[in-house]
Structures are given as structure tokens and as C-alpha cells.
JSON list of N, CA and C in Angstrom, two decimals:
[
{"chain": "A", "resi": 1, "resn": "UNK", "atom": "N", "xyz": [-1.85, -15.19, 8.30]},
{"chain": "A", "resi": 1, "resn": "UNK", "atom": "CA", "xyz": [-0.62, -14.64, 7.80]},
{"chain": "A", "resi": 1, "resn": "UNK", "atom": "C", "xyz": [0.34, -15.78, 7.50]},
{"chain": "A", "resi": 2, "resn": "UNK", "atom": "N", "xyz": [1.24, -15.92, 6.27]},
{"chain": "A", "resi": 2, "resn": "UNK", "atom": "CA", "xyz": [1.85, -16.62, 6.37]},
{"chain": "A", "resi": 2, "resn": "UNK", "atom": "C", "xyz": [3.34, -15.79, 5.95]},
{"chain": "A", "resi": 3, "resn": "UNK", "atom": "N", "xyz": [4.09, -16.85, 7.00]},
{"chain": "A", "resi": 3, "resn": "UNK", "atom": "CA", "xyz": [5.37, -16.24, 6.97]},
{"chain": "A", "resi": 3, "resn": "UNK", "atom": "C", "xyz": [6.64, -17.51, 6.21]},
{"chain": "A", "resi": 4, "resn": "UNK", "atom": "N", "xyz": [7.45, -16.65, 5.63]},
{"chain": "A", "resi": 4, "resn": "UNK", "atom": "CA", "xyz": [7.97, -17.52, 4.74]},
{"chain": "A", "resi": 4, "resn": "UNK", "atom": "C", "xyz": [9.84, -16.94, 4.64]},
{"chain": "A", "resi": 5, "resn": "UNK", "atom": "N", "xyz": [10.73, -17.97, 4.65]},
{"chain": "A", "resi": 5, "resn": "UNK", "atom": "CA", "xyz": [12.14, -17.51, 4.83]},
{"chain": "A", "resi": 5, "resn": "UNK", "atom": "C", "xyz": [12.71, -17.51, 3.31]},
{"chain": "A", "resi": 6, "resn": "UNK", "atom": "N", "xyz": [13.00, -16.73, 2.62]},
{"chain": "A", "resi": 6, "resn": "UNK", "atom": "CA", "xyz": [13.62, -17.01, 1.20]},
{"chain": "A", "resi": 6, "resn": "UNK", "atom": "C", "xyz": [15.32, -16.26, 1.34]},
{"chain": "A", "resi": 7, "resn": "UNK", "atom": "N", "xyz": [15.74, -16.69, 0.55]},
{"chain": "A", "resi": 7, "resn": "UNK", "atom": "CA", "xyz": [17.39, -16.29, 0.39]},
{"chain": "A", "resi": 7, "resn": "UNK", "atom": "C", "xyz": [17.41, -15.11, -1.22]},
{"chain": "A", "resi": 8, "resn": "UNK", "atom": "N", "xyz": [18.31, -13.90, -1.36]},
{"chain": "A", "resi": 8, "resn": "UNK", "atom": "CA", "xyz": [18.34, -13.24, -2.25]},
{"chain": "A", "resi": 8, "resn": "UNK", "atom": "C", "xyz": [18.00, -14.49, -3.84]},
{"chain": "A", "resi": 9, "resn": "UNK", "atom": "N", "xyz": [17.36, -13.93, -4.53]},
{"chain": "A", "resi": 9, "resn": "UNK", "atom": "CA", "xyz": [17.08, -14.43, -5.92]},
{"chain": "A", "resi": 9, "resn": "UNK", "atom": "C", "xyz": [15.92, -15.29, -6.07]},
{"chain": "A", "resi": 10, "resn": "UNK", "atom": "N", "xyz": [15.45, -15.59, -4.46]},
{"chain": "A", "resi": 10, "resn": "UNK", "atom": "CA", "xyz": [14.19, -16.51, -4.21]},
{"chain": "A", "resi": 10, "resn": "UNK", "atom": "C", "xyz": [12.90, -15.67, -4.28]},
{"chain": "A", "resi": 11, "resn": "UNK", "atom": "N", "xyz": [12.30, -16.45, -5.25]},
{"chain": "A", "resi": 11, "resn": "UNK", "atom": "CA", "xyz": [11.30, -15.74, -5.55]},
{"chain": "A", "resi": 11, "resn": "UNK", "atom": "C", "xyz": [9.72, -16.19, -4.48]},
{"chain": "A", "resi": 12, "resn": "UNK", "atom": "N", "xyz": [8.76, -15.81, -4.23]},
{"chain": "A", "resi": 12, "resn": "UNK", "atom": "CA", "xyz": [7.10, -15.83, -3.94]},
{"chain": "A", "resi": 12, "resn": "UNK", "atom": "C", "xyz": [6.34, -15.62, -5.02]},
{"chain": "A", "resi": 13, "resn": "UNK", "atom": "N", "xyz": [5.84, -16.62, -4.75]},
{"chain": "A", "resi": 13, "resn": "UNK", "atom": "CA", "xyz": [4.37, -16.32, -6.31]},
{"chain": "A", "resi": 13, "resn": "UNK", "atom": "C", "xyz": [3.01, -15.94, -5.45]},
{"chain": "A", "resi": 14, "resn": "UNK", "atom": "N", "xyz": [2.54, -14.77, -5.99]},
{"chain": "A", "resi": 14, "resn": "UNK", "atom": "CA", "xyz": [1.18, -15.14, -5.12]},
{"chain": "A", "resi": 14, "resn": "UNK", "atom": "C", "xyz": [-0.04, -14.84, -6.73]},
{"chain": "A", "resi": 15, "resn": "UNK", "atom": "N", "xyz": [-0.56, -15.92, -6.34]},
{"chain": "A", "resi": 15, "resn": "UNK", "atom": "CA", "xyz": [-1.96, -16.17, -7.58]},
{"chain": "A", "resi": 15, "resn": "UNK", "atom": "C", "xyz": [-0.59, -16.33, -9.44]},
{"chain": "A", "resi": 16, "resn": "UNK", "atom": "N", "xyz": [-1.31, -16.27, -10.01]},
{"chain": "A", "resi": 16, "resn": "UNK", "atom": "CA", "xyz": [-0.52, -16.96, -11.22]},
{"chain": "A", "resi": 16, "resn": "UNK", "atom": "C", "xyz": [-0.19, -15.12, -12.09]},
{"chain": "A", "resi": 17, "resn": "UNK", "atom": "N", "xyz": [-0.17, -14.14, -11.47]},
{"chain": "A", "resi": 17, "resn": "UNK", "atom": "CA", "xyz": [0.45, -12.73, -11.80]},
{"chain": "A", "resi": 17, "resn": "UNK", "atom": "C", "xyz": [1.05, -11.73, -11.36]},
{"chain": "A", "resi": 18, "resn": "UNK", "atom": "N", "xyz": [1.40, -12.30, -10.04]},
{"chain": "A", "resi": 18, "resn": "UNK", "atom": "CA", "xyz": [2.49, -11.60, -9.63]},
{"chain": "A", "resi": 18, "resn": "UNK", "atom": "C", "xyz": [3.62, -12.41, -8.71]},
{"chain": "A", "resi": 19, "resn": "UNK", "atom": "N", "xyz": [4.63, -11.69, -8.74]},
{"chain": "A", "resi": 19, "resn": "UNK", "atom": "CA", "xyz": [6.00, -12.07, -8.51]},
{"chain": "A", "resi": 19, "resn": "UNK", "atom": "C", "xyz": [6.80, -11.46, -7.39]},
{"chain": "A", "resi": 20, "resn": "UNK", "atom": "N", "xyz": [6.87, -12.04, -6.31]},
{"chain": "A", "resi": 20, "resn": "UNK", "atom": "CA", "xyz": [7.61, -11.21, -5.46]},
{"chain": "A", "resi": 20, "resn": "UNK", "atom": "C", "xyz": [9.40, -12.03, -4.94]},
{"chain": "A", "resi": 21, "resn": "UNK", "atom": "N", "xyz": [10.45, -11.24, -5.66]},
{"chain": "A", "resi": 21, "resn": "UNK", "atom": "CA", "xyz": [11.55, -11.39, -5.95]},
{"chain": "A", "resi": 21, "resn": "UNK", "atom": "C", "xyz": [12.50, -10.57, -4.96]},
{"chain": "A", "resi": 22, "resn": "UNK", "atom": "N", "xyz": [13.43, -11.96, -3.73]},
{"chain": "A", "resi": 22, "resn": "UNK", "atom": "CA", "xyz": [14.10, -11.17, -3.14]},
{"chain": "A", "resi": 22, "resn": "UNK", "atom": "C", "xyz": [15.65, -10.67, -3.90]},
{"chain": "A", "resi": 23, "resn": "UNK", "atom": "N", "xyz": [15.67, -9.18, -3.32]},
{"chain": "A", "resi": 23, "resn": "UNK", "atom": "CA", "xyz": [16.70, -8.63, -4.50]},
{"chain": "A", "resi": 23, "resn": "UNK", "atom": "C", "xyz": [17.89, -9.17, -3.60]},
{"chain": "A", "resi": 24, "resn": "UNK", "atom": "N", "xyz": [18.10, -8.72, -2.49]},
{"chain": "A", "resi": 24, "resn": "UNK", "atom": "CA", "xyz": [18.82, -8.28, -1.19]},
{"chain": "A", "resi": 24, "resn": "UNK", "atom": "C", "xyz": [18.83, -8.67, -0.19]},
{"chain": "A", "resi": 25, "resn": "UNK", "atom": "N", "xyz": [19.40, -8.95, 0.88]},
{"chain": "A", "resi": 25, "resn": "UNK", "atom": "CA", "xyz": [19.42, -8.93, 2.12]},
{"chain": "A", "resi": 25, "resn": "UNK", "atom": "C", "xyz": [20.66, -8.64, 2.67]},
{"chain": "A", "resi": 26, "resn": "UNK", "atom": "N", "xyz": [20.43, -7.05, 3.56]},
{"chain": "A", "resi": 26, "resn": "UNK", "atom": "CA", "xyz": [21.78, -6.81, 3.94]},
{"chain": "A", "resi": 26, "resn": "UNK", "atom": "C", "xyz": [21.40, -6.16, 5.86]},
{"chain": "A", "resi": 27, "resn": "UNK", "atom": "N", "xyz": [21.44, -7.43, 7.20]},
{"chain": "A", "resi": 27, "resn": "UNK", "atom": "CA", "xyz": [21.01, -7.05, 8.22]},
{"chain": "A", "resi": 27, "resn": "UNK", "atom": "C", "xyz": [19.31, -6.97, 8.04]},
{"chain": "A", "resi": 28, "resn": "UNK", "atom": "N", "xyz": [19.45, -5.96, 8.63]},
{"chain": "A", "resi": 28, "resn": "UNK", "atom": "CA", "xyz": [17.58, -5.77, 8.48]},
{"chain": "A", "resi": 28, "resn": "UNK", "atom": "C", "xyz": [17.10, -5.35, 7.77]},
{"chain": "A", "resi": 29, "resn": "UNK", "atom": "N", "xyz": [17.65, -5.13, 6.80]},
{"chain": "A", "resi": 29, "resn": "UNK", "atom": "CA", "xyz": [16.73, -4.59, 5.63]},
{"chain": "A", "resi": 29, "resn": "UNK", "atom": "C", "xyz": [16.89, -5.67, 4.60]},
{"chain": "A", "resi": 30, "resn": "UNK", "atom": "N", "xyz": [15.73, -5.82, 3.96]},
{"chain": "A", "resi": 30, "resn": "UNK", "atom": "CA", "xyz": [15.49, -6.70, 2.61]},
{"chain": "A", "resi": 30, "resn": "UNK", "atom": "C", "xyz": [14.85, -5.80, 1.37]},
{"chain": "A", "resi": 31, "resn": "UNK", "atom": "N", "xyz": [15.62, -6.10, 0.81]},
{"chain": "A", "resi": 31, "resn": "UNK", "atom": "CA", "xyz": [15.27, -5.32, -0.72]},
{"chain": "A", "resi": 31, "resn": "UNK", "atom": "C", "xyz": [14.16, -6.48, -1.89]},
{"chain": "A", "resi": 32, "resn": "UNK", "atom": "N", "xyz": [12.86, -6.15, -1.74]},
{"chain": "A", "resi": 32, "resn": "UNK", "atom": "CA", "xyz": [11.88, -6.41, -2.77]},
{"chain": "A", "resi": 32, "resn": "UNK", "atom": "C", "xyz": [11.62, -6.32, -4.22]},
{"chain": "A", "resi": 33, "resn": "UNK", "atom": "N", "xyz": [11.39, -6.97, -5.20]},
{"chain": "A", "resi": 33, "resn": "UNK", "atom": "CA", "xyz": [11.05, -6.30, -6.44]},
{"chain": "A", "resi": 33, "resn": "UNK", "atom": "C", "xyz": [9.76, -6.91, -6.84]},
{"chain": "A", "resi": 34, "resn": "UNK", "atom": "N", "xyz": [8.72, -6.40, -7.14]},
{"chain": "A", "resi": 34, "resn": "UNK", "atom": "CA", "xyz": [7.53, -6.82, -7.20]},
{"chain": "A", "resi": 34, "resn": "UNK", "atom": "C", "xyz": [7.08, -6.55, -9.18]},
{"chain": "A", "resi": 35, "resn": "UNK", "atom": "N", "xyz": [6.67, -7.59, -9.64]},
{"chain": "A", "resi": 35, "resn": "UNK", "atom": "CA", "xyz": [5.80, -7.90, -10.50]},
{"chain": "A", "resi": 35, "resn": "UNK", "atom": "C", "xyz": [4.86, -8.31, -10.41]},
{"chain": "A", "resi": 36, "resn": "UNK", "atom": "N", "xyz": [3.95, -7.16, -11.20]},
{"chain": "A", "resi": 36, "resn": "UNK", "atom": "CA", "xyz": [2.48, -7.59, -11.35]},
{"chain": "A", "resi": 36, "resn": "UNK", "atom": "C", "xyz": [2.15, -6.62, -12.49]},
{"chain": "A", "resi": 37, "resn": "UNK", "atom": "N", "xyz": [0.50, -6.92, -12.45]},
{"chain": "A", "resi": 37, "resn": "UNK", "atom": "CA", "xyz": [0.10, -6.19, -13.52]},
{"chain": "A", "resi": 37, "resn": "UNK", "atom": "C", "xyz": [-0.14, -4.93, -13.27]},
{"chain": "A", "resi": 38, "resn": "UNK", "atom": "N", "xyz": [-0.33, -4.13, -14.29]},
{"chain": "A", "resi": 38, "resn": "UNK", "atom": "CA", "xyz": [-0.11, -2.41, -14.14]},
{"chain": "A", "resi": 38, "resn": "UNK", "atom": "C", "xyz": [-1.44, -2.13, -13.44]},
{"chain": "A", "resi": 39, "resn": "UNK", "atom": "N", "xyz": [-2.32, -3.23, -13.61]},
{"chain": "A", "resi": 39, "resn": "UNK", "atom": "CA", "xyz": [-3.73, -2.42, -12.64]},
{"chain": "A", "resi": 39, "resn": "UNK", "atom": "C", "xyz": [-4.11, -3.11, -11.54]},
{"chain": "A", "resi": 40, "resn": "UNK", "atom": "N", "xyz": [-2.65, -3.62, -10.75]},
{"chain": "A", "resi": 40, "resn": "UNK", "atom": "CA", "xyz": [-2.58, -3.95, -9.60]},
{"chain": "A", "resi": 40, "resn": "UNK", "atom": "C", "xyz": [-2.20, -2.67, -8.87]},
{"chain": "A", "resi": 41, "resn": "UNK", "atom": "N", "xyz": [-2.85, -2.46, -8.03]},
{"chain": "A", "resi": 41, "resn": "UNK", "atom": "CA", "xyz": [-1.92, -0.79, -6.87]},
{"chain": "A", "resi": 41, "resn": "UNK", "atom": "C", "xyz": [-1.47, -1.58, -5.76]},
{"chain": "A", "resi": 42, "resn": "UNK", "atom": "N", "xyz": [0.12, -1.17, -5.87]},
{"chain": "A", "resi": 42, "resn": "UNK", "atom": "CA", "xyz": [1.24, -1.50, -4.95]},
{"chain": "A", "resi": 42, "resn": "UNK", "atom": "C", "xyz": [1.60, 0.15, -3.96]},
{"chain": "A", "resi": 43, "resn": "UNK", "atom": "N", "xyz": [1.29, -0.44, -2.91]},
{"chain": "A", "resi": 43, "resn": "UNK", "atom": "CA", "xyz": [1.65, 0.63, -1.69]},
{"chain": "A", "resi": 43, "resn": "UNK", "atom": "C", "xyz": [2.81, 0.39, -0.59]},
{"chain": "A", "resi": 44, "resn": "UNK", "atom": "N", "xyz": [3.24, 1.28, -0.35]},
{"chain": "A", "resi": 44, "resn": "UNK", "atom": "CA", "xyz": [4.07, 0.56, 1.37]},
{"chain": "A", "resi": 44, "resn": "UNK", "atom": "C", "xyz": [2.80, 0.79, 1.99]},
{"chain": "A", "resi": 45, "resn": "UNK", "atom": "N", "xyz": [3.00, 0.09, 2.94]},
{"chain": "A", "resi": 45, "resn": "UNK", "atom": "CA", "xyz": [1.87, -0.19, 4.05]},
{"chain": "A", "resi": 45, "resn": "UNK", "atom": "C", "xyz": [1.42, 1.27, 4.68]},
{"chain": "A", "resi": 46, "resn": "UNK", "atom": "N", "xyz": [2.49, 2.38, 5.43]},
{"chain": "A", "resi": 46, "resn": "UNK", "atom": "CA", "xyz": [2.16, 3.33, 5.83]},
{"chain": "A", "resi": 46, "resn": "UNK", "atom": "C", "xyz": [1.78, 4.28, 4.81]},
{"chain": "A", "resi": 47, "resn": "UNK", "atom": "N", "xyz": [2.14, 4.55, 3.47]},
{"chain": "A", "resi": 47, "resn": "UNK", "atom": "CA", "xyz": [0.93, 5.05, 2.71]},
{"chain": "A", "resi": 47, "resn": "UNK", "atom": "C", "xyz": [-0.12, 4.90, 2.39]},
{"chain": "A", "resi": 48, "resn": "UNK", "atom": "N", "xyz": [-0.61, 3.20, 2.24]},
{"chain": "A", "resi": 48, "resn": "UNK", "atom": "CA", "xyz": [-1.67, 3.10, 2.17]},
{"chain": "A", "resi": 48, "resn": "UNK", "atom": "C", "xyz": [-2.81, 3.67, 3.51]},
{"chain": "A", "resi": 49, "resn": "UNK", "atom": "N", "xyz": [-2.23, 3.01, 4.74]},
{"chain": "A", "resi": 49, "resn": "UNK", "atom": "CA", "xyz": [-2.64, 3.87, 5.58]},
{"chain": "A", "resi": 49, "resn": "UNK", "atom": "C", "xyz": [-2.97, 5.19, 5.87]},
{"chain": "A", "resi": 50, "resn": "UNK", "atom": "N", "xyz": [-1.95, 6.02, 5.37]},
{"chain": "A", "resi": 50, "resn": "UNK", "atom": "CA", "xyz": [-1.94, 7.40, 5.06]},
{"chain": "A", "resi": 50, "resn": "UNK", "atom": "C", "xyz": [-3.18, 8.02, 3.87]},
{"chain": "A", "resi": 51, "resn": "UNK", "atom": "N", "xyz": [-3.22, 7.21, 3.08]},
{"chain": "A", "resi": 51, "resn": "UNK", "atom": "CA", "xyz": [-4.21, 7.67, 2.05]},
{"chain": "A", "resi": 51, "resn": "UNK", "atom": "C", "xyz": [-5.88, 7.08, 2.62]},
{"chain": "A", "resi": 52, "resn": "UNK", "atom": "N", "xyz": [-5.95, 5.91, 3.28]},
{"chain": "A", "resi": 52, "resn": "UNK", "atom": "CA", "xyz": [-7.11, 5.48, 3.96]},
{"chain": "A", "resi": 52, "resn": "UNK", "atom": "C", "xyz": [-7.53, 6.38, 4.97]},
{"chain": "A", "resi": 53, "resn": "UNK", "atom": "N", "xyz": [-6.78, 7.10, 5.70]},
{"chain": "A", "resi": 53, "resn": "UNK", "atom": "CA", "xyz": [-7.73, 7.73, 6.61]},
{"chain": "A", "resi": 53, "resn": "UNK", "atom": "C", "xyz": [-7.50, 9.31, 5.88]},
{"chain": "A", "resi": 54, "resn": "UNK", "atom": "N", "xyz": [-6.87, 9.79, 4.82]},
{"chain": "A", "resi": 54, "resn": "UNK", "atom": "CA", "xyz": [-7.15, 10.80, 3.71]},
{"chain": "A", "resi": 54, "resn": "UNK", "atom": "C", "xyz": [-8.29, 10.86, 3.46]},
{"chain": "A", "resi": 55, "resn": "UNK", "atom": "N", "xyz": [-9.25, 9.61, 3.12]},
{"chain": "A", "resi": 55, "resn": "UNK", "atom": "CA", "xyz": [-10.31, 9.25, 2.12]},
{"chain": "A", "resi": 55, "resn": "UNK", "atom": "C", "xyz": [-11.04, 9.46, 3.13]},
{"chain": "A", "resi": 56, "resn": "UNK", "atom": "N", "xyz": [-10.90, 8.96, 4.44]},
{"chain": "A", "resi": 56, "resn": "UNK", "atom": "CA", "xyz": [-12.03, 8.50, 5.31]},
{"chain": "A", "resi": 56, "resn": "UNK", "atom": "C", "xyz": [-12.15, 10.05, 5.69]},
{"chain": "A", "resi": 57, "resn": "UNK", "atom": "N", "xyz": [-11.37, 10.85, 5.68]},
{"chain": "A", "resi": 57, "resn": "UNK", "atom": "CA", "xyz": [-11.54, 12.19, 6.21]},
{"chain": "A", "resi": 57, "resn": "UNK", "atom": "C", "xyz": [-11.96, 12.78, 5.42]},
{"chain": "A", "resi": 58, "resn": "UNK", "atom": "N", "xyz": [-12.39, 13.20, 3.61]},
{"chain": "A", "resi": 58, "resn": "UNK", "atom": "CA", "xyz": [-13.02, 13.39, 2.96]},
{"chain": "A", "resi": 58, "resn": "UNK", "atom": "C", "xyz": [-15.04, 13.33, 2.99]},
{"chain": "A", "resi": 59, "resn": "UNK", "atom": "N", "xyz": [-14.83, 11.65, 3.29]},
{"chain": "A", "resi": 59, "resn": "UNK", "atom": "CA", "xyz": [-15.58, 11.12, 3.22]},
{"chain": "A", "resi": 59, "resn": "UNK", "atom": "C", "xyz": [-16.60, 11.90, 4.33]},
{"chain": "A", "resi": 60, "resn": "UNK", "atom": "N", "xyz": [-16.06, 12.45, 5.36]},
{"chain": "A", "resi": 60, "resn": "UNK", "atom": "CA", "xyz": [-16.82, 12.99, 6.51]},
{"chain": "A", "resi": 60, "resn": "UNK", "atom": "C", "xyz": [-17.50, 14.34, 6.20]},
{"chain": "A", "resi": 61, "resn": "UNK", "atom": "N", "xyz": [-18.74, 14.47, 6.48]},
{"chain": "A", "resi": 61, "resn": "UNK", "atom": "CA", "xyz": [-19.35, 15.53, 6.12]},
{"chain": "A", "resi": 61, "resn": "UNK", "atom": "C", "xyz": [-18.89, 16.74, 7.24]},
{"chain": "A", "resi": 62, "resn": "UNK", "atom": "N", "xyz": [-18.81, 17.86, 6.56]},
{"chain": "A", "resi": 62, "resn": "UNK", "atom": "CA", "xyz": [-18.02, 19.04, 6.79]},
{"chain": "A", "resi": 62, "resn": "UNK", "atom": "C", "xyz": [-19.06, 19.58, 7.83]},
{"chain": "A", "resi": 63, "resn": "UNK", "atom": "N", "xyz": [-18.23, 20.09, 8.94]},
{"chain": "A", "resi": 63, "resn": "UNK", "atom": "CA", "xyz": [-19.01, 21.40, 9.45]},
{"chain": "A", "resi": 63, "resn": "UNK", "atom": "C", "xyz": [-19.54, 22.57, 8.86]},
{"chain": "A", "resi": 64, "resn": "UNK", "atom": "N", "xyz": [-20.50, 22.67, 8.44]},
{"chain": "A", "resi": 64, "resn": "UNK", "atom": "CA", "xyz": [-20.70, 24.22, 7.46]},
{"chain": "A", "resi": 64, "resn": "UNK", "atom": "C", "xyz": [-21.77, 25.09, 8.62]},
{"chain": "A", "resi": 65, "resn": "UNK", "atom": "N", "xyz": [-21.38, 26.31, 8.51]},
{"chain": "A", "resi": 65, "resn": "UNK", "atom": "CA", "xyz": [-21.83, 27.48, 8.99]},
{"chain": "A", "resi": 65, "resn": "UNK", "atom": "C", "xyz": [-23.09, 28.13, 8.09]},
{"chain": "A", "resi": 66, "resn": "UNK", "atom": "N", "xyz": [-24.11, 27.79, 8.18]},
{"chain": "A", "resi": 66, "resn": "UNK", "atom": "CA", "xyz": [-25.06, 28.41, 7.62]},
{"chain": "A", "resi": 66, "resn": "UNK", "atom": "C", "xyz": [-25.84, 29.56, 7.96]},
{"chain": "A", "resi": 67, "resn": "UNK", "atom": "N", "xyz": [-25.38, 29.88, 9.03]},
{"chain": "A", "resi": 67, "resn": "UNK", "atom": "CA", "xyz": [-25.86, 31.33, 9.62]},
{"chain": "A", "resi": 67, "resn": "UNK", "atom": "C", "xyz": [-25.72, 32.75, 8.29]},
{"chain": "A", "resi": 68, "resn": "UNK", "atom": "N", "xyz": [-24.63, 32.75, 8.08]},
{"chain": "A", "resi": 68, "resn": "UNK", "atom": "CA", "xyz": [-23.94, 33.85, 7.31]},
{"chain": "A", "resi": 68, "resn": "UNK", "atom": "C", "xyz": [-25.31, 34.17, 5.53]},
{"chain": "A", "resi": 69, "resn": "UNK", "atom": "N", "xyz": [-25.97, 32.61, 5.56]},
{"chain": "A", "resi": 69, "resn": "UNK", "atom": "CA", "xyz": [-26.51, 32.68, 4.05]},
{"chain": "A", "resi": 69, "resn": "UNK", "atom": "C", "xyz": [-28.23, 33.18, 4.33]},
{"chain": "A", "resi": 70, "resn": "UNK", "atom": "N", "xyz": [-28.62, 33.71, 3.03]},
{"chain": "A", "resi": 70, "resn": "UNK", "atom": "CA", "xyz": [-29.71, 35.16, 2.83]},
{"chain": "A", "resi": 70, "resn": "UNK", "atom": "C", "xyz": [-30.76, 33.97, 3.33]},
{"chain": "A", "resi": 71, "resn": "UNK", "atom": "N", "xyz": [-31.85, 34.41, 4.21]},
{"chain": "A", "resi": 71, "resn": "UNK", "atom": "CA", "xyz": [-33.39, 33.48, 4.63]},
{"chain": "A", "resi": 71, "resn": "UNK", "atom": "C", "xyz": [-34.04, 33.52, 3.40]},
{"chain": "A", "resi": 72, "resn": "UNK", "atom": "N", "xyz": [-34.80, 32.56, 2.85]},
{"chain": "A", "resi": 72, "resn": "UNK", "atom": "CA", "xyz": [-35.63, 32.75, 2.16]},
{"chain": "A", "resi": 72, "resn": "UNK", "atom": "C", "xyz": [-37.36, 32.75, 2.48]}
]
């Protein structure tokens, strides 16, 4: 992990296409503006989370009741 101190208007480059631009800083909150390319997917962290164990719960094969269906 690297951790890094910037002041409002200071920008982070990470790789040569995206841009991470501090807007803000007011107390504890810091305001972000992120550039990149449109087929980069940008998440907050707890959605991504939220959608990872979405998927992973998909992903799990269902209890099904097969009693109820005709013998052949």
C-alpha cells in the first residue's frame, strides 16, 4: 500500500490514464475527482464489496426441491 499526503489541486497519477485529483479537504473528509477511461469501473469500496459477495451468492448453486417433479 502506498500512502501519500497531497494538498487540494494535487494531483496522483496512477499508470499513464488515469488521474486522481484532490478537489477538497474539509476535516475528515476529502473530496476526489477521478479520471480515467470509460472502460475503467470505478466503485466505492463498500459497493464493490456489496456487489462481490452479490455475485458470489449467485454463483452458489441453489437448493432445489425435486421431490414435487413427475418420476420417469
Amino acid at each position: 500500500m502506498l500512502v501519500l499526503t497531497r494538498k487540494p489541486r494535487q494531483q496522483i497519477m496512477i499508470g499513464d490514464s488515469i488521474v486522481v485529483n484532490v478537489v477538497e479537504v474539509q476535516g475528515d473528509n476529502v473530496r476526489i475527482a477521478i479520471e480515467a477511461p470509460r472502460d475503467v469501473k470505478i466503485y466505492r469500496g463498500e459497493i464493490y464489496r456489496a456487489i462481490q459477495e452479490e455475485n458470489r451468492k449467485a454463483a452458489m448453486p441453489a437448493d432445489l426441491d425435486l421431490s414435487s417433479l413427475p418420476k420417469i
